PDB file of C-alpha atoms in Angstrom:
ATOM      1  CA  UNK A 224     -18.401  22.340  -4.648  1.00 33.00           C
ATOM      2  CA  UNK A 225     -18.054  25.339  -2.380  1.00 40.00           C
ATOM      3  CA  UNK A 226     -14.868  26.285  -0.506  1.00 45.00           C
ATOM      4  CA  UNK A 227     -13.373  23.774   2.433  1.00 42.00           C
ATOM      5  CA  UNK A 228     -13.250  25.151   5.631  1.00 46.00           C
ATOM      6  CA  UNK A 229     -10.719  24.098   8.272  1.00 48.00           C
ATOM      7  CA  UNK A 230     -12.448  20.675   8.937  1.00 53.00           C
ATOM      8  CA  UNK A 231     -11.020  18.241   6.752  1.00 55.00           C
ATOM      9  CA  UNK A 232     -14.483  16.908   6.281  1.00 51.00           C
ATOM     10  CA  UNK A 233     -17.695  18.854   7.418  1.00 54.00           C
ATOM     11  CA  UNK A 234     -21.526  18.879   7.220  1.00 53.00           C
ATOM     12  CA  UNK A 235     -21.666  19.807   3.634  1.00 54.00           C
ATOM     13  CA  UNK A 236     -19.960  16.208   2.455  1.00 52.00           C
ATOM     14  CA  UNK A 237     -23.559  14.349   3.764  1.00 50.00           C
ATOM     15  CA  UNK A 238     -25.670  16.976   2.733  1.00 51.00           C
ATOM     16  CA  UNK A 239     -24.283  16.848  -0.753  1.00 50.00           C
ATOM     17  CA  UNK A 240     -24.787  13.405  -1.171  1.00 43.00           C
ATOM     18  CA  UNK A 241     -28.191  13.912  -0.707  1.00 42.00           C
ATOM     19  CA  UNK A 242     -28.298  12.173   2.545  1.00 48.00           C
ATOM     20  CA  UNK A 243     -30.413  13.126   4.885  1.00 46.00           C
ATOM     21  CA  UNK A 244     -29.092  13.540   8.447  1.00 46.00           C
ATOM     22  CA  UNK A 245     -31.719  12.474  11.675  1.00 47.00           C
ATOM     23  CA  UNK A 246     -29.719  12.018  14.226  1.00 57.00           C
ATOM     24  CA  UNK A 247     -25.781  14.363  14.945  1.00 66.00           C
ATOM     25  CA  UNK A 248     -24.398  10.960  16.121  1.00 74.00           C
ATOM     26  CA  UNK A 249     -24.216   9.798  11.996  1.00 86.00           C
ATOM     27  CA  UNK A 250     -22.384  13.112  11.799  1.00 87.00           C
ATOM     28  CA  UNK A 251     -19.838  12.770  13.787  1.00 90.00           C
ATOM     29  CA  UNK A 252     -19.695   8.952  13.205  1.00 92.00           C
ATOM     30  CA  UNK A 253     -18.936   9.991   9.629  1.00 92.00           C
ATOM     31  CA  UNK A 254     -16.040  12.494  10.608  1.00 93.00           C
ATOM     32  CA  UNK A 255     -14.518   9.815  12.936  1.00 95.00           C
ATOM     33  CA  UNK A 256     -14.238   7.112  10.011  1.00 95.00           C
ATOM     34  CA  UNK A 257     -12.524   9.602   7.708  1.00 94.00           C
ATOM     35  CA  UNK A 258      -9.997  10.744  10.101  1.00 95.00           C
ATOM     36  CA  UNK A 259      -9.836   7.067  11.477  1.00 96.00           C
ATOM     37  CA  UNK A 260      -9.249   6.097   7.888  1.00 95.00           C
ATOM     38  CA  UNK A 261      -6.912   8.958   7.137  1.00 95.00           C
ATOM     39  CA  UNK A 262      -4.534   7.338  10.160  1.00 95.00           C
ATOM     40  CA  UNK A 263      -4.521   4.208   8.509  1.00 93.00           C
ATOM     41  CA  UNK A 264      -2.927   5.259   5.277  1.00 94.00           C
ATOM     42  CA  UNK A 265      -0.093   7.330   7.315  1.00 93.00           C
ATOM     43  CA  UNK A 266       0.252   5.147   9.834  1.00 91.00           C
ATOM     44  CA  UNK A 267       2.887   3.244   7.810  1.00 87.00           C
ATOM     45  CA  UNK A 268       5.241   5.886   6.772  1.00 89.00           C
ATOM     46  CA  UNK A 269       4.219   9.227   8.741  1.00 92.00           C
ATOM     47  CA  UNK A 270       3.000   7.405  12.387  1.00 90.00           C
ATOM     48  CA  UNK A 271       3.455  10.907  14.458  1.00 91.00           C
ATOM     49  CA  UNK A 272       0.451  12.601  11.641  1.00 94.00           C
ATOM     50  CA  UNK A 273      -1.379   9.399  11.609  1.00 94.00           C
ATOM     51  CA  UNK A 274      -1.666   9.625  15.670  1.00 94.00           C
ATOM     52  CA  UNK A 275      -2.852  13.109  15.092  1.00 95.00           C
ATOM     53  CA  UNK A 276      -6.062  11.381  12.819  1.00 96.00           C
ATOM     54  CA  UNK A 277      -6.593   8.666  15.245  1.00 96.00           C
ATOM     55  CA  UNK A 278      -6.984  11.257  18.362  1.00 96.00           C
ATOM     56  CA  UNK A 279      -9.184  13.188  16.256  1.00 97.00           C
ATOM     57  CA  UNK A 280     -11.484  10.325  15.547  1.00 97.00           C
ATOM     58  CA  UNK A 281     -11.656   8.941  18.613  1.00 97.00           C
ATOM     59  CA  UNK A 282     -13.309  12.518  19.646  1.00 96.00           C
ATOM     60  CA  UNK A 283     -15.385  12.698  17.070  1.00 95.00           C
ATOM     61  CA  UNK A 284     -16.529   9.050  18.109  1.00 96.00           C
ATOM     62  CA  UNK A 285     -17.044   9.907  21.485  1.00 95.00           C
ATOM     63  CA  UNK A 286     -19.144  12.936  20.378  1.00 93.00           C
ATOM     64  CA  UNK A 287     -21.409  10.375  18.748  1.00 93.00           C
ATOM     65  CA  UNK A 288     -21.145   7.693  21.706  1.00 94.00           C
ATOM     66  CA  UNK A 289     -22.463  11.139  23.966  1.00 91.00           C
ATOM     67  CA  UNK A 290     -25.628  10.946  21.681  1.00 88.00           C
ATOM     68  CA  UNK A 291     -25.846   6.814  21.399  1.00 91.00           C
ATOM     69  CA  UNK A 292     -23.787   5.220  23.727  1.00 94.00           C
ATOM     70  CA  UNK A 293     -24.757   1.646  22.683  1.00 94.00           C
ATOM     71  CA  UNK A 294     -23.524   2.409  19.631  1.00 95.00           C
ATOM     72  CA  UNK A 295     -21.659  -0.834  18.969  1.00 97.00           C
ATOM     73  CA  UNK A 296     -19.804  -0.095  15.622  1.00 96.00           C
ATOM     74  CA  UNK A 297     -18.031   3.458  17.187  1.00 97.00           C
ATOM     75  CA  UNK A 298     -17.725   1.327  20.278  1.00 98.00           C
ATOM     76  CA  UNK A 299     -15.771  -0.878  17.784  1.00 98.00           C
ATOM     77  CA  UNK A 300     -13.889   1.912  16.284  1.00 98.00           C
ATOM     78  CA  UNK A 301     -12.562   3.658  19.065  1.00 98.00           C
ATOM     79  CA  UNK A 302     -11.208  -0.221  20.603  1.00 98.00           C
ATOM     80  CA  UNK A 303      -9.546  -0.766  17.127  1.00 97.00           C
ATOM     81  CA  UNK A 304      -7.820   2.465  17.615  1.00 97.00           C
ATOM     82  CA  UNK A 305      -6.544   2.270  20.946  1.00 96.00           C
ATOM     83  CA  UNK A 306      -5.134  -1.131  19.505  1.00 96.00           C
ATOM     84  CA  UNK A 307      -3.336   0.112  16.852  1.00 93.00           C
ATOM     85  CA  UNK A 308      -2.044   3.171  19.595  1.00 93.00           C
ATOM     86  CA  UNK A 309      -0.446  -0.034  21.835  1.00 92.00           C
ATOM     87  CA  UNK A 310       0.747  -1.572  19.043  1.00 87.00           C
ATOM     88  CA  UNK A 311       2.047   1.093  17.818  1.00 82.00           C
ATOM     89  CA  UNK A 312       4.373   2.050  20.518  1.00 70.00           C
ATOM     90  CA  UNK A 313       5.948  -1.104  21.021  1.00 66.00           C
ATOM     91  CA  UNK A 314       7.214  -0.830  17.127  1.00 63.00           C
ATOM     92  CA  UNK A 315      10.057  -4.056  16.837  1.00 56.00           C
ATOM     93  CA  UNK A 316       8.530  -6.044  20.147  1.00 64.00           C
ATOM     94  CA  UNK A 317       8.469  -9.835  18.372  1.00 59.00           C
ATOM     95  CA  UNK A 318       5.020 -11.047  20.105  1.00 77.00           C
ATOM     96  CA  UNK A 319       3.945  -8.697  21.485  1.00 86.00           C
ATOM     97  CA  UNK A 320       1.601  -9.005  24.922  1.00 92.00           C
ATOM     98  CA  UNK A 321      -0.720  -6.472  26.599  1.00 94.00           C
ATOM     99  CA  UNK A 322      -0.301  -5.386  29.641  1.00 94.00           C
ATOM    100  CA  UNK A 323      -3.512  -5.631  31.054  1.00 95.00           C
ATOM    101  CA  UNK A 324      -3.728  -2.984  33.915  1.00 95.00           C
ATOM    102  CA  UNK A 325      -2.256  -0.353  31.196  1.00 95.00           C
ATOM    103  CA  UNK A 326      -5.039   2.298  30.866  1.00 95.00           C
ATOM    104  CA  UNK A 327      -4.976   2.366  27.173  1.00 96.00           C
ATOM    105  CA  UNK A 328      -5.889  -1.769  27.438  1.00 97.00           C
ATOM    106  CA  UNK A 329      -8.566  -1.324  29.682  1.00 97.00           C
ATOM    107  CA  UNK A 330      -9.739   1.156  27.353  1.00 97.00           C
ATOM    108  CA  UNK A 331      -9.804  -1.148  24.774  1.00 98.00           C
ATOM    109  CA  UNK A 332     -11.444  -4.073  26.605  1.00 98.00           C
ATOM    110  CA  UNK A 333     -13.811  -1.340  28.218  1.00 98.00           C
ATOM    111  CA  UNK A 334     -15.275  -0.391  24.324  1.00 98.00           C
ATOM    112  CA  UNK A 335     -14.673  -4.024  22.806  1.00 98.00           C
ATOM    113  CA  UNK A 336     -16.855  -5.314  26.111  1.00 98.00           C
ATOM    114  CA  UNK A 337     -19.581  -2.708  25.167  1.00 98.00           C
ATOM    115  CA  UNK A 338     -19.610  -3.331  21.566  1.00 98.00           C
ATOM    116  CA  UNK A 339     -20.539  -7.397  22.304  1.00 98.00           C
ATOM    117  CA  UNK A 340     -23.058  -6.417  24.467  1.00 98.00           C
ATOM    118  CA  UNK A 341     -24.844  -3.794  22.731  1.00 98.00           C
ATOM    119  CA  UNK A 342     -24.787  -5.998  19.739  1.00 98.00           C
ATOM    120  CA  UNK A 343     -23.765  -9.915  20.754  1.00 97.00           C
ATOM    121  CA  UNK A 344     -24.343 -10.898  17.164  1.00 97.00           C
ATOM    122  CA  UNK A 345     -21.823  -8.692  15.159  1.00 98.00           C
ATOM    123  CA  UNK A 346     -19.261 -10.747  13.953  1.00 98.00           C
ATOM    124  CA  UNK A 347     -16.471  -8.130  13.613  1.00 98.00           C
ATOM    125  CA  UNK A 348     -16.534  -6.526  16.778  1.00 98.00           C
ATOM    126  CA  UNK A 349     -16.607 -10.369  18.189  1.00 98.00           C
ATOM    127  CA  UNK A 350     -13.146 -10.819  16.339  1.00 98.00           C
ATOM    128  CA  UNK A 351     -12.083  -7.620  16.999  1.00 98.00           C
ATOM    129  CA  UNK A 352     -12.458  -8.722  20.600  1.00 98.00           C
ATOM    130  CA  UNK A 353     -11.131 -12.180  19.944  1.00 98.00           C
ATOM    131  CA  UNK A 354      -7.492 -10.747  18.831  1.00 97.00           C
ATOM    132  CA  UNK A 355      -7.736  -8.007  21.506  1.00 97.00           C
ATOM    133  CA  UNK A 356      -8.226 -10.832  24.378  1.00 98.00           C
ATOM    134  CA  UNK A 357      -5.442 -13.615  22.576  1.00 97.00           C
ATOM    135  CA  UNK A 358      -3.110 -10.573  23.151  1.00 95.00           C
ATOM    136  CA  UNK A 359      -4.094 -10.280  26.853  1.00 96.00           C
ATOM    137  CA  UNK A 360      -2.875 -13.952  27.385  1.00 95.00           C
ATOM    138  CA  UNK A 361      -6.608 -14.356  28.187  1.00 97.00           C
ATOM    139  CA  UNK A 362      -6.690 -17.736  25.300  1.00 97.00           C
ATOM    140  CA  UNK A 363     -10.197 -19.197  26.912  1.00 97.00           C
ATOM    141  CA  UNK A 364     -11.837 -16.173  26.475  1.00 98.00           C
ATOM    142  CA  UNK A 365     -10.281 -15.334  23.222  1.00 98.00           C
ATOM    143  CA  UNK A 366     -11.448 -18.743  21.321  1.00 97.00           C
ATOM    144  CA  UNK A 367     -14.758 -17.868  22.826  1.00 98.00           C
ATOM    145  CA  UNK A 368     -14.744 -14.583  20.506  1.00 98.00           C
ATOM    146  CA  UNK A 369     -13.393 -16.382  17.658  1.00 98.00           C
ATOM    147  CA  UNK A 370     -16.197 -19.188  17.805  1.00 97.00           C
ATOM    148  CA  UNK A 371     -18.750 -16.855  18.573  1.00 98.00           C
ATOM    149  CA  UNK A 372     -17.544 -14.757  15.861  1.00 98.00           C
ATOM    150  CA  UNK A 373     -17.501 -17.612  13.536  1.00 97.00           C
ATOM    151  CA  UNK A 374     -20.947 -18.667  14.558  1.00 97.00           C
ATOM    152  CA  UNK A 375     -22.394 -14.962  13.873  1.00 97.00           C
ATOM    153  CA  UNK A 376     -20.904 -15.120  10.640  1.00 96.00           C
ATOM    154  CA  UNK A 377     -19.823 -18.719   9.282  1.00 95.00           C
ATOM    155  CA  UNK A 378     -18.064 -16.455   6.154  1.00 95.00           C
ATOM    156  CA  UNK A 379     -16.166 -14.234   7.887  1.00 96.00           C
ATOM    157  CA  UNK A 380     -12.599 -15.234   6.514  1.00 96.00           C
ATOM    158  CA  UNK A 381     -10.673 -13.337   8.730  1.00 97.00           C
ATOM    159  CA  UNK A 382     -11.811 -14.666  11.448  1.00 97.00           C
ATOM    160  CA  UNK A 383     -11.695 -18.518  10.293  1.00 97.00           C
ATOM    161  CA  UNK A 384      -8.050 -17.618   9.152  1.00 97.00           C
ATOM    162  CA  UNK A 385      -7.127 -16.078  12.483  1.00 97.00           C
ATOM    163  CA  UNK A 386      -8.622 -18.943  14.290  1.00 97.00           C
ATOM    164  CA  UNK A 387      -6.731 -21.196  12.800  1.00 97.00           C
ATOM    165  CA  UNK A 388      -3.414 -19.373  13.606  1.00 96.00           C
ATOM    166  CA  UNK A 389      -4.852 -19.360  17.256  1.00 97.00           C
ATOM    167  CA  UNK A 390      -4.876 -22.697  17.210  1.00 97.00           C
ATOM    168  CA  UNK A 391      -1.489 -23.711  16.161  1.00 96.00           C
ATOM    169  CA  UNK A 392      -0.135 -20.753  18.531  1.00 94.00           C
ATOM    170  CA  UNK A 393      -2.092 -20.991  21.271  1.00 94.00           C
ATOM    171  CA  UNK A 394      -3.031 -24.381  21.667  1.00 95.00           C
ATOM    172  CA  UNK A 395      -1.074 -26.595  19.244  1.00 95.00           C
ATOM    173  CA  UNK A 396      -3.800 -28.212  17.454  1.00 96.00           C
ATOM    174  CA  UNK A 397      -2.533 -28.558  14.099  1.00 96.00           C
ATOM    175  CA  UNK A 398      -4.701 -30.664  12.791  1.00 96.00           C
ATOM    176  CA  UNK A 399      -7.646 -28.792  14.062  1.00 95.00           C
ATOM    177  CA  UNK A 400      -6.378 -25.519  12.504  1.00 96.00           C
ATOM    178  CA  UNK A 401      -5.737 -27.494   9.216  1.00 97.00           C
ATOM    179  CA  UNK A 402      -9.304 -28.280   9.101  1.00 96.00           C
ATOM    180  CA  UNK A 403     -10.217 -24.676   9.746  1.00 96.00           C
ATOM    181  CA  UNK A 404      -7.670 -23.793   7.012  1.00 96.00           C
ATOM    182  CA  UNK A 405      -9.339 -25.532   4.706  1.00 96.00           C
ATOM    183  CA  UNK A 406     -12.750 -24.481   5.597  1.00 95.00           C
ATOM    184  CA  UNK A 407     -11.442 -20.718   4.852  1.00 95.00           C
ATOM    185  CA  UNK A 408     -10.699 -21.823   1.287  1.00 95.00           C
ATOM    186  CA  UNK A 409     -14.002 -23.393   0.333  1.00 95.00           C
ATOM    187  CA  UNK A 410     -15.409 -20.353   2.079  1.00 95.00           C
ATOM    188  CA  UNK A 411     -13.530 -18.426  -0.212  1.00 94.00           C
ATOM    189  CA  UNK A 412     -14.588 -20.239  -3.584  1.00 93.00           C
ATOM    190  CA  UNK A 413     -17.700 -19.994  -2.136  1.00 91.00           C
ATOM    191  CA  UNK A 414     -18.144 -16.613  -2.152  1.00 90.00           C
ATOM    192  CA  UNK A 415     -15.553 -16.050  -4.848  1.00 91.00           C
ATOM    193  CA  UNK A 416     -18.533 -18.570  -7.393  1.00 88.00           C
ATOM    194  CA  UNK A 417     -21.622 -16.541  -6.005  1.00 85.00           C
ATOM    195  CA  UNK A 418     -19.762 -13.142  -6.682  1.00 79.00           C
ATOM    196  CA  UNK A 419     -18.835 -14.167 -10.099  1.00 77.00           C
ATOM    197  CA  UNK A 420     -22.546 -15.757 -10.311  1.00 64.00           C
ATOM    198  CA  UNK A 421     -23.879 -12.183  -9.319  1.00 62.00           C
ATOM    199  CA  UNK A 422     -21.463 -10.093 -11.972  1.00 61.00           C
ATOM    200  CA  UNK A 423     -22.712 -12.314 -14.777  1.00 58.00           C
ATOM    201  CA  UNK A 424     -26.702 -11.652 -13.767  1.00 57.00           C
ATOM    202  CA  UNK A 425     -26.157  -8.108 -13.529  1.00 57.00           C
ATOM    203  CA  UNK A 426     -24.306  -8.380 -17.109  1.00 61.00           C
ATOM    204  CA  UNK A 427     -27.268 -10.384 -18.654  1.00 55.00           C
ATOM    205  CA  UNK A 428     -29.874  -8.546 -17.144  1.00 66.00           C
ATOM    206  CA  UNK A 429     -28.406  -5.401 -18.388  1.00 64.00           C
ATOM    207  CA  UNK A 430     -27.885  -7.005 -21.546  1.00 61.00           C
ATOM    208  CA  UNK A 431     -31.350  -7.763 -21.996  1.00 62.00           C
ATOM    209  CA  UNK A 432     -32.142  -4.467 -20.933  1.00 66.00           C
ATOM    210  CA  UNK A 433     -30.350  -3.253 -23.957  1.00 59.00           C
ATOM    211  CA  UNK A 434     -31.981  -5.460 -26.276  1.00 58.00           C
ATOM    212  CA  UNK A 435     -35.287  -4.511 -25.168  1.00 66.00           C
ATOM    213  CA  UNK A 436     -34.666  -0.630 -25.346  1.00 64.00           C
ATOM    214  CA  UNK A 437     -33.546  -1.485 -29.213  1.00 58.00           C
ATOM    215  CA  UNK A 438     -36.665  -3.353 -29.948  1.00 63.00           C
ATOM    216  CA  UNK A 439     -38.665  -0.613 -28.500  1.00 64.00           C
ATOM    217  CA  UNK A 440     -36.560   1.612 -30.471  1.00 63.00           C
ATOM    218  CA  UNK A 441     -37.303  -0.547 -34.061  1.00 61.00           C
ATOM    219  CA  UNK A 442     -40.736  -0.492 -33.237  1.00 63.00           C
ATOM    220  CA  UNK A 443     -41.486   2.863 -32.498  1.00 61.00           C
ATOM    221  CA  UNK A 444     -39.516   3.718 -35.887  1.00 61.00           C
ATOM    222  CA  UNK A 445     -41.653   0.653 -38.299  1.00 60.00           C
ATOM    223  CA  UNK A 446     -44.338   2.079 -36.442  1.00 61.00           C
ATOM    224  CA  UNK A 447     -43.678   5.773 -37.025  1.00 61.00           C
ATOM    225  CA  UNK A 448     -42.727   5.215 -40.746  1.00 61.00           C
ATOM    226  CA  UNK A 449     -46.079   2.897 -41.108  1.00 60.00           C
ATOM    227  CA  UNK A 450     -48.257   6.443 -40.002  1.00 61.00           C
ATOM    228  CA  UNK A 451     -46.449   8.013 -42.774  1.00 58.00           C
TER     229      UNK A 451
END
């Protein structure tokens, strides 16, 4: 590995992986997920350096939004950001509401909006959107984003889960968010069984694998010892 320059994370991390870069946009997509990422894991006990990472990707995402602007999952990114920036300064505020004519929320709606349209069928930017809007006080359009969220992706557990809070919160259905409850944990066995399902093929097939290289093996060695 050669020397690191001042960029946390530059060109030479895709082009040593082999990867082979069309488009800048992947670039500085790339750069903006690592410093997004990087924010994350201060944010809890060092918020002021973990601000510092989330500017810095949301520049390096708009770099790549100035190459692909439809670009739904940056479009994604940068709104998740800007949440975590409101929420963020309103630390202790017990349920907590957006003020909607803030700048920083109609940021947010702004690149949730163009994430949904650019892609209408991705399920996380539709819950992404869903929580964004329940915050908002906007509930009709919010269980809009959850359904449709839900629809794109009928195992998306997060978003059953949340849905089902919304529910009870929101709109006092218990019983309704029971049933959605419920579906989350038989989505969850579900995948949980085909997982599990999936980890034993691999293990067999490798198994066999092995079998058949040690056959090969005894063969090539009766045969070898038959020549002499």
């Amino acid at each position: 590995w050669g020397t690191r320059g001042v960029q946390p994370f530059d060109d030479t991390d895709l082009e040593d992986i082999g990867l082979r870069v069309k488009h800048m946009n992947i670039i500085s997509h790339a750069q903006g997920f690592v410093m997004q990422m990087k924010g994350a894991m201060l944010w809890a006990f060092d918020p002021n350096a973990a601000e510092r990472f989330y500017t810095m990707a949301i520049e390096k995402y708009e770099d790549a939004l100035d190459t692909n602007p439809n670009d739904y999952k940056v479009l994604t990114h940068i709104g998740e950001i800007i949440v975590q920036f409101i929420e963020g300064h309103s630390r202790g505020v017990a349920n907590l509401r957006y003020e909607w004519e803030a700048p920083e929320v109609q940021y947010a709606n702004m690149c949730f909006h163009r994430a949904i349209k650019a892609n209408p069928s991705d399920s996380y930017a539709l819950f992404c959107y869903a929580l964004f809007l329940d915050k908002c006080n906007m509930p009709d359009q919010a269980e809009e984003m959850f359904l449709r969220a839900i629809e794109a992706d009928p195992e998306n557990i997060a978003a059953i889960h949340e849905y089902g809070n919304f529910l009870t919160e929101s709109r006092g259905l218990h019983e309704a968010a029971e049933a959605f409850y419920h579906l989350e944990t038989q989505v969850a066995t579900r995948i949980a069984e085909r997982d599990t399902g999936n980890e034993l093929d691999f293990f067999a097939n490798s198994l066999s694998d092995s079998l058949n290289s040690i056959n090969n093996n005894n063969n090539n060695n009766n045969n070898n010892n038959n020549n002499n």
